[in-house]
mmCIF file of C-alpha atoms in Angstrom:
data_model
loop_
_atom_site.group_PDB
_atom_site.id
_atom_site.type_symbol
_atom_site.label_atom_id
_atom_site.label_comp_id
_atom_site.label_asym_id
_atom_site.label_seq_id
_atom_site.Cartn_x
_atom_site.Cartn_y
_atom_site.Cartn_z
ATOM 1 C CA UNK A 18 -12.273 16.121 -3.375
ATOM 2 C CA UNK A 19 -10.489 18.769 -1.150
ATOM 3 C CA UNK A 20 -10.994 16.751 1.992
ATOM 4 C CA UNK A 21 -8.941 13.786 -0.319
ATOM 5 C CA UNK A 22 -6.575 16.744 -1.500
ATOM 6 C CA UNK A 23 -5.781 18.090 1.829
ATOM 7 C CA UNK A 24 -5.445 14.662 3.643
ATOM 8 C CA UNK A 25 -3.024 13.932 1.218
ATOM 9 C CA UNK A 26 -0.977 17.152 1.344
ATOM 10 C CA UNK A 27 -0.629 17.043 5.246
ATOM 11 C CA UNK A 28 0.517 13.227 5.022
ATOM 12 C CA UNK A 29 3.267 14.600 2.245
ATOM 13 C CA UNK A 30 4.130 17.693 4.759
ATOM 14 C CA UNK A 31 4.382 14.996 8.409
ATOM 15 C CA UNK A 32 6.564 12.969 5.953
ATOM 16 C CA UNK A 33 9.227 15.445 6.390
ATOM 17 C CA UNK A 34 8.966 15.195 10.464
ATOM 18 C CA UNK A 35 12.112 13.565 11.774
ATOM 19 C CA UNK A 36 10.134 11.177 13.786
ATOM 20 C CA UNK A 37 8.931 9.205 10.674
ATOM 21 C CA UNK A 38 12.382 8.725 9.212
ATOM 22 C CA UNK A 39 11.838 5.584 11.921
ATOM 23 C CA UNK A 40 8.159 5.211 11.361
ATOM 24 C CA UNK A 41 9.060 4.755 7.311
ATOM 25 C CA UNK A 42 12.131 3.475 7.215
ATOM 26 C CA UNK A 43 12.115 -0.019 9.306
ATOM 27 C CA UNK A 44 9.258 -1.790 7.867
ATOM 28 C CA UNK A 45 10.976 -1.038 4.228
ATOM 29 C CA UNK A 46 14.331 -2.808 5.860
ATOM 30 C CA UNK A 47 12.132 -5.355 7.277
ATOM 31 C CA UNK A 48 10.585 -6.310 3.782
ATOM 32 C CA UNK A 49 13.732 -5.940 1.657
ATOM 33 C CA UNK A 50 15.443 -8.162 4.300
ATOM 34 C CA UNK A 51 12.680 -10.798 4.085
ATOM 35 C CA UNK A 52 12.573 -10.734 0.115
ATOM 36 C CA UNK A 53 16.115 -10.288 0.070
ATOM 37 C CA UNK A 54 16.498 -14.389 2.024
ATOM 38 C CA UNK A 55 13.553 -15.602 -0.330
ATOM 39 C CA UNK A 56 15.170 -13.959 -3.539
ATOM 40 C CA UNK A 57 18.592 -15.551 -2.623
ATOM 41 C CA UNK A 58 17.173 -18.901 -2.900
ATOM 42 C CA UNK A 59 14.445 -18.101 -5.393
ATOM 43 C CA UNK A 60 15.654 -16.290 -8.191
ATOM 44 C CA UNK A 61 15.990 -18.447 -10.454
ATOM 45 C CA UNK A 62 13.302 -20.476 -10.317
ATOM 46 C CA UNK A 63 11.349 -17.437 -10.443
ATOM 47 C CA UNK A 64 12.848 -16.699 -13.710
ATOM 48 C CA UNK A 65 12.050 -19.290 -15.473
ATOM 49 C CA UNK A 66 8.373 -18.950 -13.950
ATOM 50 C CA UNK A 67 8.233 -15.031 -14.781
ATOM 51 C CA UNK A 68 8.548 -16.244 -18.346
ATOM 52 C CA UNK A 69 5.929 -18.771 -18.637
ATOM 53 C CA UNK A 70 3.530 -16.473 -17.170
ATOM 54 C CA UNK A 71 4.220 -13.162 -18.627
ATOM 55 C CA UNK A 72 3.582 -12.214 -22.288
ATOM 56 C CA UNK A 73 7.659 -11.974 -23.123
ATOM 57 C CA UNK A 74 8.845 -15.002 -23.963
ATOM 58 C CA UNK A 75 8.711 -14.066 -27.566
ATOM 59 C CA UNK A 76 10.874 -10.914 -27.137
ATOM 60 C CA UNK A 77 13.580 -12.728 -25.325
ATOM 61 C CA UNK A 78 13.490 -15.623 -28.153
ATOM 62 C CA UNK A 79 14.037 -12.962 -30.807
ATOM 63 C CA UNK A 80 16.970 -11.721 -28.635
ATOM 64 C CA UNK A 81 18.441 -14.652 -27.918
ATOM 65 C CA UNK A 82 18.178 -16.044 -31.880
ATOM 66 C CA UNK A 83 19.225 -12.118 -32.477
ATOM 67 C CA UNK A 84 22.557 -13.525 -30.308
ATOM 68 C CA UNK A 85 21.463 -10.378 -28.373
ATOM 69 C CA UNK A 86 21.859 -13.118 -24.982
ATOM 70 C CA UNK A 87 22.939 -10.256 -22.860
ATOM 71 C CA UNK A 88 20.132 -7.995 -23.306
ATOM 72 C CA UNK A 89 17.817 -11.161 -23.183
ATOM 73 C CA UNK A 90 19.033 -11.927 -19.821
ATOM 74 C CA UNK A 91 18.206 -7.837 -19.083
ATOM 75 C CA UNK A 92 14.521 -8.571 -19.658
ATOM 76 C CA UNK A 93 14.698 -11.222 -17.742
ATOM 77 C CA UNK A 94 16.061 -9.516 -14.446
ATOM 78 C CA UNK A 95 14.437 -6.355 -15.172
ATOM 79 C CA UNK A 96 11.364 -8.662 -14.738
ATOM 80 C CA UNK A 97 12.588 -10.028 -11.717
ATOM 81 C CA UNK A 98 13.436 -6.536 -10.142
ATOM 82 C CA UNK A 99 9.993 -4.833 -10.932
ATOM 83 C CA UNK A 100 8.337 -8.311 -9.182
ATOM 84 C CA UNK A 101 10.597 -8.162 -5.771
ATOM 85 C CA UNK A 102 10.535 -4.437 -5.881
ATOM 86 C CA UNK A 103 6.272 -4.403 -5.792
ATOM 87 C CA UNK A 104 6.450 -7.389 -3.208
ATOM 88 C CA UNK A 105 8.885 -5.341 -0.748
ATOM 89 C CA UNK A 106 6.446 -2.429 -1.108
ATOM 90 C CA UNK A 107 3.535 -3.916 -0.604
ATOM 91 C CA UNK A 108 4.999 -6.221 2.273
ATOM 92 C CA UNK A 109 5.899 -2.858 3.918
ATOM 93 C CA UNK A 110 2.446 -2.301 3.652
ATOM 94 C CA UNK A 111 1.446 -4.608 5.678
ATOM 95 C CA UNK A 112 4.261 -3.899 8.002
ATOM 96 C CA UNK A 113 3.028 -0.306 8.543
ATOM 97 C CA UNK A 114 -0.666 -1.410 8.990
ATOM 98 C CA UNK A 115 0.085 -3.819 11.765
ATOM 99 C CA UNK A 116 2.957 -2.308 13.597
ATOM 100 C CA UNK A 117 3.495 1.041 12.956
ATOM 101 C CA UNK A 118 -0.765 2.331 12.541
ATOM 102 C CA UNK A 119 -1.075 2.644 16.459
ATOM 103 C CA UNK A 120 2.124 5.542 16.424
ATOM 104 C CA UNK A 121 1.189 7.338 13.089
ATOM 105 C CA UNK A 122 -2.536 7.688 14.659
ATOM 106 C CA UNK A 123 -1.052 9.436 17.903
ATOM 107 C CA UNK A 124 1.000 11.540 15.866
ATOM 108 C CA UNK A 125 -1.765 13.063 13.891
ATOM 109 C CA UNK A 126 -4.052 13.022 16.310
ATOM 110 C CA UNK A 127 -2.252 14.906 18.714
ATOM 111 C CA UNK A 128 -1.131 17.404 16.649
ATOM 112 C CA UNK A 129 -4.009 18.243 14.530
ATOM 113 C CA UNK A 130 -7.767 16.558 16.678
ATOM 114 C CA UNK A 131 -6.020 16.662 20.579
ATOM 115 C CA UNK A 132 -9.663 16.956 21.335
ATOM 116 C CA UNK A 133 -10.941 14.330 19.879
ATOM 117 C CA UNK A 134 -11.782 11.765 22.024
ATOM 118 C CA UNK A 135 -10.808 8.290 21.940
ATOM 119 C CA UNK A 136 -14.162 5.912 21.824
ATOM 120 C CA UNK A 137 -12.208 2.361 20.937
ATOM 121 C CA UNK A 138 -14.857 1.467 18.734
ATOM 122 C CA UNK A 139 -12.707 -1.253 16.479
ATOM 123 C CA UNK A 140 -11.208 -4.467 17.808
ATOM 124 C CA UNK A 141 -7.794 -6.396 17.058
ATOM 125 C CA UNK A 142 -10.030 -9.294 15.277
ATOM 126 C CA UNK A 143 -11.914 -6.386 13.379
ATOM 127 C CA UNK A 144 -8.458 -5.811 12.118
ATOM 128 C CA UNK A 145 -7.066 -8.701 10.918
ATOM 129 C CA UNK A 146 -10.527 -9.564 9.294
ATOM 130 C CA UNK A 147 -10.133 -6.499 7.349
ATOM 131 C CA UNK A 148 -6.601 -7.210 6.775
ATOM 132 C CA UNK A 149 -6.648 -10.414 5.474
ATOM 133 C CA UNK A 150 -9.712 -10.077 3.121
ATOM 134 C CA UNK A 151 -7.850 -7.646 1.696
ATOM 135 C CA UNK A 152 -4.765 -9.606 1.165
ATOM 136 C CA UNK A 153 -6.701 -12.300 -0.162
ATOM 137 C CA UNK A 154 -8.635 -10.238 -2.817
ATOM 138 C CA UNK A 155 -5.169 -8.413 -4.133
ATOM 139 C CA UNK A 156 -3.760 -11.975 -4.302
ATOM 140 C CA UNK A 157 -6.454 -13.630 -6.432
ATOM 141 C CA UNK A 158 -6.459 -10.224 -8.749
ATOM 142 C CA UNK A 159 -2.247 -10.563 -9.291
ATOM 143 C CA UNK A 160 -3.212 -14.008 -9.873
ATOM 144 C CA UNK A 161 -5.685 -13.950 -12.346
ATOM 145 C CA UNK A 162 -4.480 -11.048 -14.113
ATOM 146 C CA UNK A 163 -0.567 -11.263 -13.675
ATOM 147 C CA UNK A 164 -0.116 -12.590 -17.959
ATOM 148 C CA UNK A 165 -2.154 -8.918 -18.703
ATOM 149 C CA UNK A 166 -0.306 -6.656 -16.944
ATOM 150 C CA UNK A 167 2.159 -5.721 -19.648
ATOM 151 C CA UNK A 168 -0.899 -6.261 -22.390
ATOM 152 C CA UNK A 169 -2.891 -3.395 -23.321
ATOM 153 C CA UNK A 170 -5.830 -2.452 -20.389
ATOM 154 C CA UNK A 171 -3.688 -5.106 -17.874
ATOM 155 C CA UNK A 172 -1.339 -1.771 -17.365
ATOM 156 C CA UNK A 173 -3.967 -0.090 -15.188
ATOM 157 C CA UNK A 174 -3.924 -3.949 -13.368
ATOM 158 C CA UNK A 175 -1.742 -3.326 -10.768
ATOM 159 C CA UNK A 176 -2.941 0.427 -9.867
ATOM 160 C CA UNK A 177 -6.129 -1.234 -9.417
ATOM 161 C CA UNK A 178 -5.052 -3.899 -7.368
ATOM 162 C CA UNK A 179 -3.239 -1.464 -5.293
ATOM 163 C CA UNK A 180 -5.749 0.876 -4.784
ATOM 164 C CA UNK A 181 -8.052 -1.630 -3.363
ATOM 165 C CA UNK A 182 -5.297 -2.688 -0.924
ATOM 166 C CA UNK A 183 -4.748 0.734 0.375
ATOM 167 C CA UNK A 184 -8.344 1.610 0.855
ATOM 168 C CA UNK A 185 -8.763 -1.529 2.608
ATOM 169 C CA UNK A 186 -5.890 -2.116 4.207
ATOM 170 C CA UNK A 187 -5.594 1.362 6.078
ATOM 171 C CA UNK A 188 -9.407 2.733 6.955
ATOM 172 C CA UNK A 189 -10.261 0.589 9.463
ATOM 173 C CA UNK A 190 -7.372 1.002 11.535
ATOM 174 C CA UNK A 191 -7.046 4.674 11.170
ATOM 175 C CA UNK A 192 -10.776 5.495 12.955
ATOM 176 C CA UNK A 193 -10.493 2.115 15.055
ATOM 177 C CA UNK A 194 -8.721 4.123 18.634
ATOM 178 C CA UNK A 195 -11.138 7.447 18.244
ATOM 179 C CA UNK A 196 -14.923 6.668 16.674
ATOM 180 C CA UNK A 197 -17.356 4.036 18.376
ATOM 181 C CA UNK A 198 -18.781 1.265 16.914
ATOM 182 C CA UNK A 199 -21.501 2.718 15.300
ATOM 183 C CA UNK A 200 -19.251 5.918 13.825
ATOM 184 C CA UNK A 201 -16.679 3.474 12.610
ATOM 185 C CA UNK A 202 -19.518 1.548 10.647
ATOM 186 C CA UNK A 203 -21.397 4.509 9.143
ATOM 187 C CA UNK A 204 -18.248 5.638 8.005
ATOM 188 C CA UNK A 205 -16.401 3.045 6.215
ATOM 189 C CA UNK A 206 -19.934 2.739 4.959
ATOM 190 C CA UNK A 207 -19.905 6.643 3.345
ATOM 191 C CA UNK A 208 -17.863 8.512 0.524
ATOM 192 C CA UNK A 209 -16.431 5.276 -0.779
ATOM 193 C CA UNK A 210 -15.611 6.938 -4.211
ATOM 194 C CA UNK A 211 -13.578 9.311 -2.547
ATOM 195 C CA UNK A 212 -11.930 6.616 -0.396
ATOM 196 C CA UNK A 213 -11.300 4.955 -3.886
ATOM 197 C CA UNK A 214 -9.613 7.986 -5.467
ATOM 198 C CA UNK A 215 -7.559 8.461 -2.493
ATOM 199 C CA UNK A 216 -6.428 4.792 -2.708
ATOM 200 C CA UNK A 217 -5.659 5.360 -6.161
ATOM 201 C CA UNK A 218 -3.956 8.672 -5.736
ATOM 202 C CA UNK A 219 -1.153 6.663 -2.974
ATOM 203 C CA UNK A 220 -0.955 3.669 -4.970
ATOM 204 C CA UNK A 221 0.470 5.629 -8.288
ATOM 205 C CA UNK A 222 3.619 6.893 -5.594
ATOM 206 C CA UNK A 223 4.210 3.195 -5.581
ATOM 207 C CA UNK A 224 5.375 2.729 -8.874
ATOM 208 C CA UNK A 225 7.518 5.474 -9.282
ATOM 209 C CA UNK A 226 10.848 5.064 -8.316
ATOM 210 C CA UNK A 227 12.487 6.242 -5.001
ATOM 211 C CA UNK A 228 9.292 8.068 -3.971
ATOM 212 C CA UNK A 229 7.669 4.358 -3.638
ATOM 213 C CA UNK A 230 9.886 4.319 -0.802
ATOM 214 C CA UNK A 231 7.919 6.566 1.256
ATOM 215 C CA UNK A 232 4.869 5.147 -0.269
ATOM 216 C CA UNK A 233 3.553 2.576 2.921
ATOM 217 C CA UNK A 234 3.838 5.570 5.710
ATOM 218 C CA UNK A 235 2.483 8.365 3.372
ATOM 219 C CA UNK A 236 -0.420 6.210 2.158
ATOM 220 C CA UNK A 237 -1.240 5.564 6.266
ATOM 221 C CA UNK A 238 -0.697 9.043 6.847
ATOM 222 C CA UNK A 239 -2.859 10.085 3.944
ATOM 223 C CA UNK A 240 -6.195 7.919 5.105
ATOM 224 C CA UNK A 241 -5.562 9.023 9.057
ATOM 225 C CA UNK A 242 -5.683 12.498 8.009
ATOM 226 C CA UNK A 243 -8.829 11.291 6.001
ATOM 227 C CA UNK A 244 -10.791 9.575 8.206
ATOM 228 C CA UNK A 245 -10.309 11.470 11.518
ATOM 229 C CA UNK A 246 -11.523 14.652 9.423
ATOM 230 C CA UNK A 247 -14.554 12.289 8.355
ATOM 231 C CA UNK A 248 -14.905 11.368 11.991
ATOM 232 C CA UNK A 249 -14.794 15.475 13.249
ATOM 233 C CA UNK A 250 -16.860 16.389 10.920
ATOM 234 C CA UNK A 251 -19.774 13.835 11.646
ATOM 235 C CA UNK A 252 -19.538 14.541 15.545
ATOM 236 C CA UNK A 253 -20.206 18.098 14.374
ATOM 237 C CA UNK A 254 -22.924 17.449 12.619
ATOM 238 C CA UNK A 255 -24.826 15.362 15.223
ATOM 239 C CA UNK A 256 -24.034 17.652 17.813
#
């Protein structure tokens, strides 16, 4: 638990270095101006799908025989917003993961393990492999359980969903330039409940509003710190 807490408090205080205003901000522009084009053309058909799908259909027909159309047409983009709004942070996700991993390593590497050395243990297709199983398993759980989220136990859904994406989606790649092959498989193999929490701990900042912002770079941040501790500390340990 303090290795999670303190991984996460140094991602939170390199957050704050000027350097990642670039590192944070452009694959958030990148996604917003990607969902931005598809919601220009989409929205409404999206709309009308929203409602089919989600358990709401009766609240806006009570509205709209309430002649309350205009706050039946608030539900309806309020909808709408929380979709695109999830989609542009998780798309920033993937953003970070791919483009931006390789520079937040370096930065906390140099600064905090400049000893470390580099063993190149993971691969590009080790990557993607772990990157796309991941996307494919947070797909088919939004699409099996997208008509529970706003239904009882389907709230904790989407933290679920994201947690798994974030523990996935970042580990690899954060031990990938500095352990070896068989360092980078006996640890993605160890402490996978504390991998979890941590993964659930980053994916609450992105629901909450403004601070999801920061979300993709602090969650990479967050699991580098992580795993190159992991990493130290088993090098010290076998000597």
């Amino acid at each position: 638990m303090s290795g999670l807490l303190n991984a996460f408090a140094r991602a939170t205080i390199n957050l704050f270095n000027p350097r990642m205003l670039w590192l944070w901000s452009w694959p958030l522009l990148a996604a917003s101006l990607f969902w931005g084009v598809i919601g220009m053309y989409f929205w409404t058909p999206m709309s009308g799908w929203l409602l089919t799908v989600l358990p709401v259909s009766e609240l806006q027909d009570w509205l709209e025989a309430s002649s309350l159309q205009a706050v039946a047409e608030g539900v309806e983009t309020m909808f709408n917003l929380i979709i695109f709004i999830i989609l542009i942070v998780i798309t920033s996700l993937v953003i970070t993961a791919m483009f931006a991993m390789s520079d937040l390593v370096n930065f906390v590497a140099r600064r905090y393990y400049p000893a470390m050395v580099r063993m190149q243990g993971g691969t590009v297709a080790g990557s993607l492999r772990h990157m796309i199983s991941a996307l494919i398993v947070f797909i088919m759980i939004w699409a099996v359980t997208l008509p529970l989220w706003f239904v009882g136990i389907g709230l904790l859904v989407p933290l679920l969903a994201a947690a798994y994406l974030n523990q996935r989606l970042f580990c690899y790649d954060a031990l990938s330039e500095h352990a070896d092959q068989s360092e980078l498989e006996q640890l993605l193999a160890a402490d996978r409940p504390a991998r979890w929490g941590l993964g659930f701990l980053t994916a609450l900042l992105q629901f909450i509003p403004f601070i999801n912002l920061f979300a993709p770079t602090l969650t990479a941040l967050a699991f580098i710190h992580f795993e190159l501790a992991r990493l130290s500390q088993l090098r010290r340990q076998t000597g």
